[in-house]
Amino acid sequence: LYYNLPDNIDANDSALAYQWMDQNFIHHDLEQVYYSLALNPICDDHEIEILPPALQRLVNGTCEYFCGNGDIDALSLYANFCIPRSLGNGRCDTHCNMRQCYYDNGDCMQLCFAEE
């Protein structure tokens, strides 16, 4: 909040800061735009209810990251992270070429019916 609030609003005044945030924090409908906060530390925060309601709605709708192997540790996941905007972009991205990412949403699957 500190970076976004105008100078005339004290970040320690929660009620005023929340009111300003709800009036000014605007994001597109989650059905129309894909936001991803996956692996962002804000997603690990179990006290999301202390955030302004508009920010809570965004965080609750954008932290899920379906593309990854639940059996690998966090360090491996960061090293092999498939950037959400890479999924299904028409190129086979090696970080997304796994079953959990649907083989880059199909970009890494080829059907070849031609004779060799």
Steps between C-alpha positions, in 0.01 A plus 500: 500500500782740577594536134145551377336728752500874438711707737193640679391152620680340791556128439450444875142628474361164389143615444602791277764296317252216435238747380747664259623160381148370432417812302824508301623142467350387173568179314321342210248223544683175569287334230643734233864538607742247643695625800751280674647563840608136526814454709478862616553523878161671538343164412668339801360762736232336710370837616349610170194629688708797621531623140247740353203310348586589138852362544364191680283421197799525266726289722234235556444466127860503378721300735415153375775350288384178341814446297757327715591179665389478862780253572788741436638744753456877474855559375449260209165659422657845479783366284255328265218753518271513199404864455120508456519725193715231332223242517339439165685778320567291188856399596613201701658650813715241677406626849134439414550163331360279775181309562385746771521785245321293237825496302497879464125495435565285195791698356739211566279232351528426131279283294675390188300308244747539213709207390869533579 
